[in-house]
CSV table of C-alpha atoms in Angstrom, one decimal:
chain,number,residue,atom,x,y,z
A,1,UNK,CA,-0.2,-0.1,0.4
A,2,UNK,CA,1.1,3.6,-0.7
A,3,UNK,CA,1.5,5.9,2.9
A,4,UNK,CA,1.6,9.8,1.9
A,5,UNK,CA,2.8,12.4,4.3
A,6,UNK,CA,2.1,16.5,2.8
A,7,UNK,CA,3.6,19.4,5.1
A,8,UNK,CA,0.6,20.9,7.2
A,9,UNK,CA,-0.6,24.3,6.4
A,10,UNK,CA,0.2,25.2,2.7
A,11,UNK,CA,-1.7,26.4,0.4
A,12,UNK,CA,-2.8,24.0,-2.5
A,13,UNK,CA,0.4,23.6,-5.0
A,14,UNK,CA,2.6,23.8,-2.4
A,15,UNK,CA,1.8,20.8,-0.5
A,16,UNK,CA,5.3,19.3,0.5
A,17,UNK,CA,4.8,15.4,-0.1
A,18,UNK,CA,7.6,13.6,2.3
A,19,UNK,CA,7.5,10.0,2.4
A,20,UNK,CA,5.9,7.9,-0.5
A,21,UNK,CA,6.4,3.7,0.9
A,22,UNK,CA,5.4,0.6,-1.2
A,23,UNK,CA,4.8,-1.9,1.3
A,24,UNK,CA,3.6,-5.4,1.1
A,25,UNK,CA,1.8,-4.5,4.3
A,26,UNK,CA,1.2,-2.6,6.8
A,27,UNK,CA,3.0,1.4,7.0
A,28,UNK,CA,4.0,3.7,10.3
A,29,UNK,CA,6.1,7.2,9.9
A,30,UNK,CA,8.4,8.6,12.5
A,31,UNK,CA,9.5,11.4,12.9
A,32,UNK,CA,13.1,10.8,11.1
A,33,UNK,CA,11.3,9.8,8.3
A,34,UNK,CA,10.0,13.4,8.1
A,35,UNK,CA,11.6,16.2,6.0
A,36,UNK,CA,11.0,19.4,6.4
A,37,UNK,CA,10.1,21.2,3.7
A,38,UNK,CA,12.0,23.6,2.0
A,39,UNK,CA,11.4,27.8,2.5
A,40,UNK,CA,12.1,30.5,0.8
A,41,UNK,CA,12.2,34.0,2.7
A,42,UNK,CA,11.5,37.2,0.9
A,43,UNK,CA,12.2,40.3,2.5
A,44,UNK,CA,10.3,43.9,1.3
A,45,UNK,CA,11.4,47.7,1.2
A,46,UNK,CA,10.3,50.2,3.8
A,47,UNK,CA,13.1,52.1,5.0
A,48,UNK,CA,14.2,51.8,8.5
A,49,UNK,CA,10.7,50.2,9.0
A,50,UNK,CA,13.1,47.3,7.7
A,51,UNK,CA,14.4,46.8,10.6
A,52,UNK,CA,11.7,44.9,11.4
A,53,UNK,CA,13.5,42.4,9.4
A,54,UNK,CA,15.9,41.4,12.2
A,55,UNK,CA,13.1,40.4,14.5
A,56,UNK,CA,12.0,37.5,12.0
A,57,UNK,CA,15.7,36.5,11.3
A,58,UNK,CA,16.1,36.2,15.5
A,59,UNK,CA,13.0,33.6,15.5
A,60,UNK,CA,14.7,31.3,12.1
A,61,UNK,CA,17.4,31.2,14.6
A,62,UNK,CA,15.6,30.4,17.7
A,63,UNK,CA,13.9,27.0,15.9
A,64,UNK,CA,17.3,26.5,14.1
A,65,UNK,CA,15.5,26.9,10.6
A,66,UNK,CA,18.1,28.2,8.3
A,67,UNK,CA,16.0,29.8,4.9
A,68,UNK,CA,16.9,28.0,1.6
A,69,UNK,CA,16.6,30.7,-0.7
A,70,UNK,CA,16.6,34.4,0.4
A,71,UNK,CA,15.0,38.0,-2.1
A,72,UNK,CA,15.2,40.9,-1.2
A,73,UNK,CA,14.4,44.3,-2.3
A,74,UNK,CA,15.9,48.1,-1.0
A,75,UNK,CA,16.2,47.4,3.1
A,76,UNK,CA,15.4,43.6,2.9
A,77,UNK,CA,18.2,43.6,-0.2
A,78,UNK,CA,21.1,44.7,2.6
A,79,UNK,CA,19.3,42.4,5.3
A,80,UNK,CA,19.5,39.9,2.9
A,81,UNK,CA,22.6,40.0,2.0
A,82,UNK,CA,23.8,39.9,5.7
A,83,UNK,CA,21.6,37.1,6.4
A,84,UNK,CA,22.8,35.4,3.6
A,85,UNK,CA,26.3,35.9,4.1
A,86,UNK,CA,26.4,34.3,7.5
A,87,UNK,CA,25.8,37.2,9.8
A,88,UNK,CA,23.4,36.4,13.1
A,89,UNK,CA,20.8,38.9,13.8
A,90,UNK,CA,22.9,40.3,16.5
A,91,UNK,CA,25.0,41.0,14.7
A,92,UNK,CA,23.2,43.1,11.8
A,93,UNK,CA,21.4,44.6,14.8
A,94,UNK,CA,25.1,45.7,16.2
A,95,UNK,CA,25.7,47.2,12.8
A,96,UNK,CA,23.0,49.2,12.9
A,97,UNK,CA,23.7,50.1,15.9
A,98,UNK,CA,27.3,51.2,15.0
A,99,UNK,CA,25.9,53.3,12.1
A,100,UNK,CA,22.6,55.1,13.1
A,101,UNK,CA,24.0,57.8,15.0
A,102,UNK,CA,21.8,60.4,14.0
A,103,UNK,CA,18.2,60.5,13.4
A,104,UNK,CA,19.4,60.2,9.2
A,105,UNK,CA,17.0,62.6,7.7
A,106,UNK,CA,18.5,64.2,5.1
A,107,UNK,CA,16.1,67.1,4.3
A,108,UNK,CA,15.9,67.9,8.1
A,109,UNK,CA,19.5,67.9,9.2
A,110,UNK,CA,22.5,65.3,9.0
A,111,UNK,CA,22.8,65.8,12.9
A,112,UNK,CA,25.5,63.6,14.4
A,113,UNK,CA,25.7,63.3,18.3
A,114,UNK,CA,28.7,61.6,18.6
A,115,UNK,CA,27.3,58.2,19.6
A,116,UNK,CA,28.7,56.3,15.8
A,117,UNK,CA,28.9,57.3,12.5
A,118,UNK,CA,26.0,58.4,10.5
A,119,UNK,CA,25.3,59.3,7.8
A,120,UNK,CA,26.9,62.8,7.2
A,121,UNK,CA,30.3,60.9,7.9
A,122,UNK,CA,29.4,57.9,5.2
A,123,UNK,CA,27.0,59.6,2.6
A,124,UNK,CA,27.9,62.5,0.6
A,125,UNK,CA,26.0,64.9,-0.9
A,126,UNK,CA,25.1,64.3,-4.9
A,127,UNK,CA,23.0,66.1,-6.6
A,128,UNK,CA,24.9,66.3,-9.8
A,129,UNK,CA,24.3,62.9,-10.9
A,130,UNK,CA,20.6,61.8,-9.7
A,131,UNK,CA,20.5,61.7,-5.8
A,132,UNK,CA,20.8,64.0,-2.8
A,133,UNK,CA,23.1,61.2,-1.2
A,134,UNK,CA,25.7,59.0,-2.7
A,135,UNK,CA,25.3,55.8,-0.3
A,136,UNK,CA,29.0,54.1,-1.2
A,137,UNK,CA,29.8,55.5,2.6
A,138,UNK,CA,27.6,53.2,3.9
A,139,UNK,CA,27.6,50.1,1.5
A,140,UNK,CA,31.9,50.2,2.3
A,141,UNK,CA,30.7,50.6,6.0
A,142,UNK,CA,28.6,47.4,6.2
A,143,UNK,CA,31.4,45.7,4.0
A,144,UNK,CA,33.8,46.1,6.7
A,145,UNK,CA,31.8,43.9,8.5
A,146,UNK,CA,31.2,40.8,5.8
A,147,UNK,CA,33.7,39.0,3.5
A,148,UNK,CA,31.4,38.7,0.8
A,149,UNK,CA,31.9,40.6,-2.5
A,150,UNK,CA,30.2,38.2,-4.7
A,151,UNK,CA,27.0,36.6,-4.9
A,152,UNK,CA,29.2,33.1,-5.0
A,153,UNK,CA,30.1,33.5,-1.8
A,154,UNK,CA,26.9,33.8,0.2
A,155,UNK,CA,25.8,30.6,2.3
A,156,UNK,CA,22.3,31.0,0.7
A,157,UNK,CA,21.0,31.9,-2.2
A,158,UNK,CA,20.2,35.3,-2.6
A,159,UNK,CA,17.7,37.5,-5.3
A,160,UNK,CA,18.4,41.4,-5.1
A,161,UNK,CA,15.4,42.9,-6.8
A,162,UNK,CA,16.3,46.6,-8.6
A,163,UNK,CA,14.2,48.5,-11.4
A,164,UNK,CA,15.0,50.0,-14.4
A,165,UNK,CA,14.6,53.2,-14.7
A,166,UNK,CA,14.0,53.2,-18.8
A,167,UNK,CA,10.8,50.2,-19.0
A,168,UNK,CA,9.7,50.6,-15.4
A,169,UNK,CA,10.7,46.8,-15.5
A,170,UNK,CA,12.1,44.9,-12.4
A,171,UNK,CA,15.8,43.6,-12.8
A,172,UNK,CA,17.3,40.5,-10.8
A,173,UNK,CA,20.1,40.2,-9.0
A,174,UNK,CA,21.7,36.6,-8.5
A,175,UNK,CA,24.8,36.9,-9.2
A,176,UNK,CA,27.8,38.9,-10.1
A,177,UNK,CA,28.9,42.2,-7.6
A,178,UNK,CA,26.8,42.3,-4.5
A,179,UNK,CA,27.5,45.3,-3.5
A,180,UNK,CA,26.1,46.8,-6.9
A,181,UNK,CA,22.8,44.9,-7.0
A,182,UNK,CA,22.3,46.5,-2.9
A,183,UNK,CA,23.5,49.5,-4.2
A,184,UNK,CA,21.5,49.6,-7.2
A,185,UNK,CA,18.0,47.7,-5.2
A,186,UNK,CA,17.8,51.1,-2.0
A,187,UNK,CA,18.7,53.5,-4.7
A,188,UNK,CA,15.8,55.4,-3.7
A,189,UNK,CA,14.7,58.2,-6.5
A,190,UNK,CA,15.6,61.4,-5.9
A,191,UNK,CA,17.4,60.4,-2.2
A,192,UNK,CA,20.2,57.9,-3.7
A,193,UNK,CA,21.8,58.3,-7.2
A,194,UNK,CA,20.6,55.9,-9.7
A,195,UNK,CA,23.0,53.0,-10.4
A,196,UNK,CA,24.1,52.4,-14.2
A,197,UNK,CA,24.5,49.0,-15.7
A,198,UNK,CA,24.8,47.4,-19.4
A,199,UNK,CA,22.2,49.4,-20.5
A,200,UNK,CA,19.6,50.3,-17.7
A,201,UNK,CA,19.7,53.0,-15.6
A,202,UNK,CA,18.6,51.1,-12.0
A,203,UNK,CA,16.8,52.6,-9.0
A,204,UNK,CA,15.0,51.6,-6.0
A,205,UNK,CA,13.4,47.7,-6.5
A,206,UNK,CA,10.5,49.4,-4.2
A,207,UNK,CA,9.4,50.4,-7.6
A,208,UNK,CA,9.0,47.2,-9.6
A,209,UNK,CA,8.8,44.2,-6.7
A,210,UNK,CA,8.5,45.7,-3.3
A,211,UNK,CA,8.1,42.3,-2.0
A,212,UNK,CA,9.9,40.1,-3.9
A,213,UNK,CA,7.9,36.4,-3.5
A,214,UNK,CA,7.0,35.5,-6.9
A,215,UNK,CA,10.6,35.2,-7.1
A,216,UNK,CA,10.8,32.1,-4.8
A,217,UNK,CA,8.3,29.3,-6.6
A,218,UNK,CA,11.0,26.8,-7.1
A,219,UNK,CA,10.6,26.4,-2.8
A,220,UNK,CA,8.1,24.4,-0.8
A,221,UNK,CA,7.2,27.3,1.6
A,222,UNK,CA,7.3,30.9,0.7
A,223,UNK,CA,7.5,33.6,3.8
A,224,UNK,CA,6.5,37.3,3.1
A,225,UNK,CA,7.5,40.2,4.9
A,226,UNK,CA,6.1,43.3,4.6
A,227,UNK,CA,7.4,46.1,6.2
A,228,UNK,CA,5.7,48.9,4.2
A,229,UNK,CA,4.4,51.4,7.4
A,230,UNK,CA,0.9,52.9,8.1
A,231,UNK,CA,-0.6,56.4,7.7
A,232,UNK,CA,-2.9,57.4,10.6
A,233,UNK,CA,-4.5,60.8,10.7
A,234,UNK,CA,-3.8,63.8,12.8
A,235,UNK,CA,-5.9,66.7,13.7
A,236,UNK,CA,-3.1,68.5,14.9
A,237,UNK,CA,-0.2,67.7,12.3
A,238,UNK,CA,-0.6,67.4,8.4
A,239,UNK,CA,2.2,66.3,6.4
A,240,UNK,CA,5.4,67.8,5.6
A,241,UNK,CA,6.6,67.6,2.0
A,242,UNK,CA,9.1,64.8,2.9
A,243,UNK,CA,6.4,62.7,4.4
A,244,UNK,CA,4.3,63.5,1.2
A,245,UNK,CA,6.9,62.7,-1.3
A,246,UNK,CA,8.0,58.8,0.5
A,247,UNK,CA,4.6,57.9,2.0
A,248,UNK,CA,3.0,58.4,-1.8
A,249,UNK,CA,6.5,56.2,-2.9
A,250,UNK,CA,4.7,53.6,-0.3
A,251,UNK,CA,1.2,53.9,-0.7
A,252,UNK,CA,2.9,52.7,-4.5
A,253,UNK,CA,4.6,50.0,-3.1
A,254,UNK,CA,2.3,48.8,-1.0
A,255,UNK,CA,-0.9,49.1,-4.2
A,256,UNK,CA,1.5,46.9,-6.2
A,257,UNK,CA,1.7,44.7,-2.6
A,258,UNK,CA,-1.8,43.9,-2.9
A,259,UNK,CA,-2.2,43.1,-6.1
A,260,UNK,CA,0.6,40.2,-5.9
A,261,UNK,CA,-0.6,38.9,-3.1
A,262,UNK,CA,-3.9,38.7,-4.6
A,263,UNK,CA,-2.4,36.9,-7.9
A,264,UNK,CA,-0.4,34.6,-5.6
A,265,UNK,CA,-0.4,34.5,-2.3
A,266,UNK,CA,2.1,33.4,0.0
A,267,UNK,CA,2.3,30.8,2.7
A,268,UNK,CA,2.7,33.0,5.6
A,269,UNK,CA,2.5,36.6,5.4
A,270,UNK,CA,3.7,39.1,8.2
A,271,UNK,CA,3.8,42.3,7.8
A,272,UNK,CA,4.3,44.2,11.1
A,273,UNK,CA,2.9,47.1,12.7
A,274,UNK,CA,5.5,50.0,12.7
A,275,UNK,CA,4.1,53.5,14.1
A,276,UNK,CA,6.6,56.8,13.5
A,277,UNK,CA,9.1,55.4,11.8
A,278,UNK,CA,9.9,57.8,8.6
A,279,UNK,CA,12.6,56.5,5.5
A,280,UNK,CA,15.8,57.1,7.0
A,281,UNK,CA,15.0,56.3,11.0
A,282,UNK,CA,17.9,54.3,11.8
A,283,UNK,CA,18.7,54.9,14.3
A,284,UNK,CA,15.9,53.8,16.2
A,285,UNK,CA,16.9,49.8,15.5
A,286,UNK,CA,15.8,49.1,19.2
A,287,UNK,CA,12.4,50.6,18.7
A,288,UNK,CA,11.9,49.1,15.5
A,289,UNK,CA,12.9,45.5,16.5
A,290,UNK,CA,10.5,45.9,19.5
A,291,UNK,CA,7.8,47.5,17.4
A,292,UNK,CA,7.5,43.8,15.0
A,293,UNK,CA,7.6,41.3,18.5
A,294,UNK,CA,3.9,40.4,17.9
A,295,UNK,CA,4.4,40.1,14.0
A,296,UNK,CA,7.9,37.8,14.9
A,297,UNK,CA,5.8,35.4,17.2
A,298,UNK,CA,3.1,35.0,14.8
A,299,UNK,CA,5.9,34.1,12.7
A,300,UNK,CA,7.2,31.6,15.0
A,301,UNK,CA,3.9,30.1,15.7
A,302,UNK,CA,4.0,29.8,11.6
A,303,UNK,CA,7.4,28.4,11.1
A,304,UNK,CA,6.6,25.5,14.0
A,305,UNK,CA,3.5,24.4,12.1
A,306,UNK,CA,5.4,24.3,8.7
A,307,UNK,CA,8.1,22.2,9.9
A,308,UNK,CA,6.4,19.8,11.9
A,309,UNK,CA,5.4,16.6,9.7
A,310,UNK,CA,2.4,14.8,10.4
A,311,UNK,CA,2.1,11.4,11.5
A,312,UNK,CA,0.0,8.2,11.8
A,313,UNK,CA,-3.9,9.0,11.6
A,314,UNK,CA,-3.0,13.1,11.2
A,315,UNK,CA,-1.4,14.0,14.1
A,316,UNK,CA,1.5,16.1,14.7
A,317,UNK,CA,4.5,14.9,16.2
C-alpha cells in the first residue's frame, strides 16, 4: 500500500510530499522519516521600517531553521545580503547600532550626536548625479562587517531586485557583484543616485517589486515579510513635504504588494505594525525591533506549524 505524508498548513499547489512508501504490509511513519519543507524568505522594502526584518531573522535562529533561499528589495536586500553572508540577527542589529548615530533624515538636518558614524560621515551630497546622497560610504561601512563580495560567496542563495528606470521593469540580480546589486536596489528616487548597469539605469527595487515573493516559486514554502508602514490621520498636524513624497511612494508599493498577493498568495504573510518610523530613522533599531515582536511571534507559530510533519493517524509530532 501507499502511505503519503504532507506538510500541514500549505496553500494548494505547494504541498510538500515527504514520504511515499510502497510496502506489502501496513506502514507507519516515524518522525525520522519527516523531511522539513524548503523555505523561501522574501524581505520587502520599507526604509528604516525594514529593521523589523531583524526580529524575523531572530525567530529563524531560535527555531534553528535556515531559509533555503532569500529574496530582497531595498532594505530587504541589505539585510538579506547580510543574512545570506552568514551574519546573525544580533550582529546585523549591532551594525545598525553603530551606523545609527543620527536620525538620518537628510531633509531635516544631518545631525551627528557622536554616538557613532551617521549619514553625515558616510554619505556625500550628490545632486549632480541624480540623487541627494551617494551611498558608497554606507556600503563600505557594512562591507567591513562581512567578507562576501560576490553572490557566489554567499551561504544562502539570494535574489536582489532593482528597477530599470527606462522601461519600469524589475531587474533581478542573482550573480555577480553583490554590492552593486545592493546599491541599485536601495537607490530611492531623488534620495540616492541611480546605478548604471549595462544599458540600464537602475533605481529602487520597490518601484517595481517591493515584496519579491514571486522569485521564490521553487520552494515548498514562501514566507513574505512586508515592512511598508502605515499612515494614521492626525488632526493637529498635516504631513510635511518629505513625508508626502516618501509616503506616497510607500502607497504605490503597497498597491503593488496587494496585487501580487491576490494573484499568488504566499504561505505565510507577515506585516508588522510599525508606527512613526520614517524612511531614514535607522537610529531607532531597538524600537523598530520591539515593535515587530508581535509579528515575530506570529511568524514563530507559523514556522512551527509548517515544519512539524503529520504522523500516523493525522496527528502532529
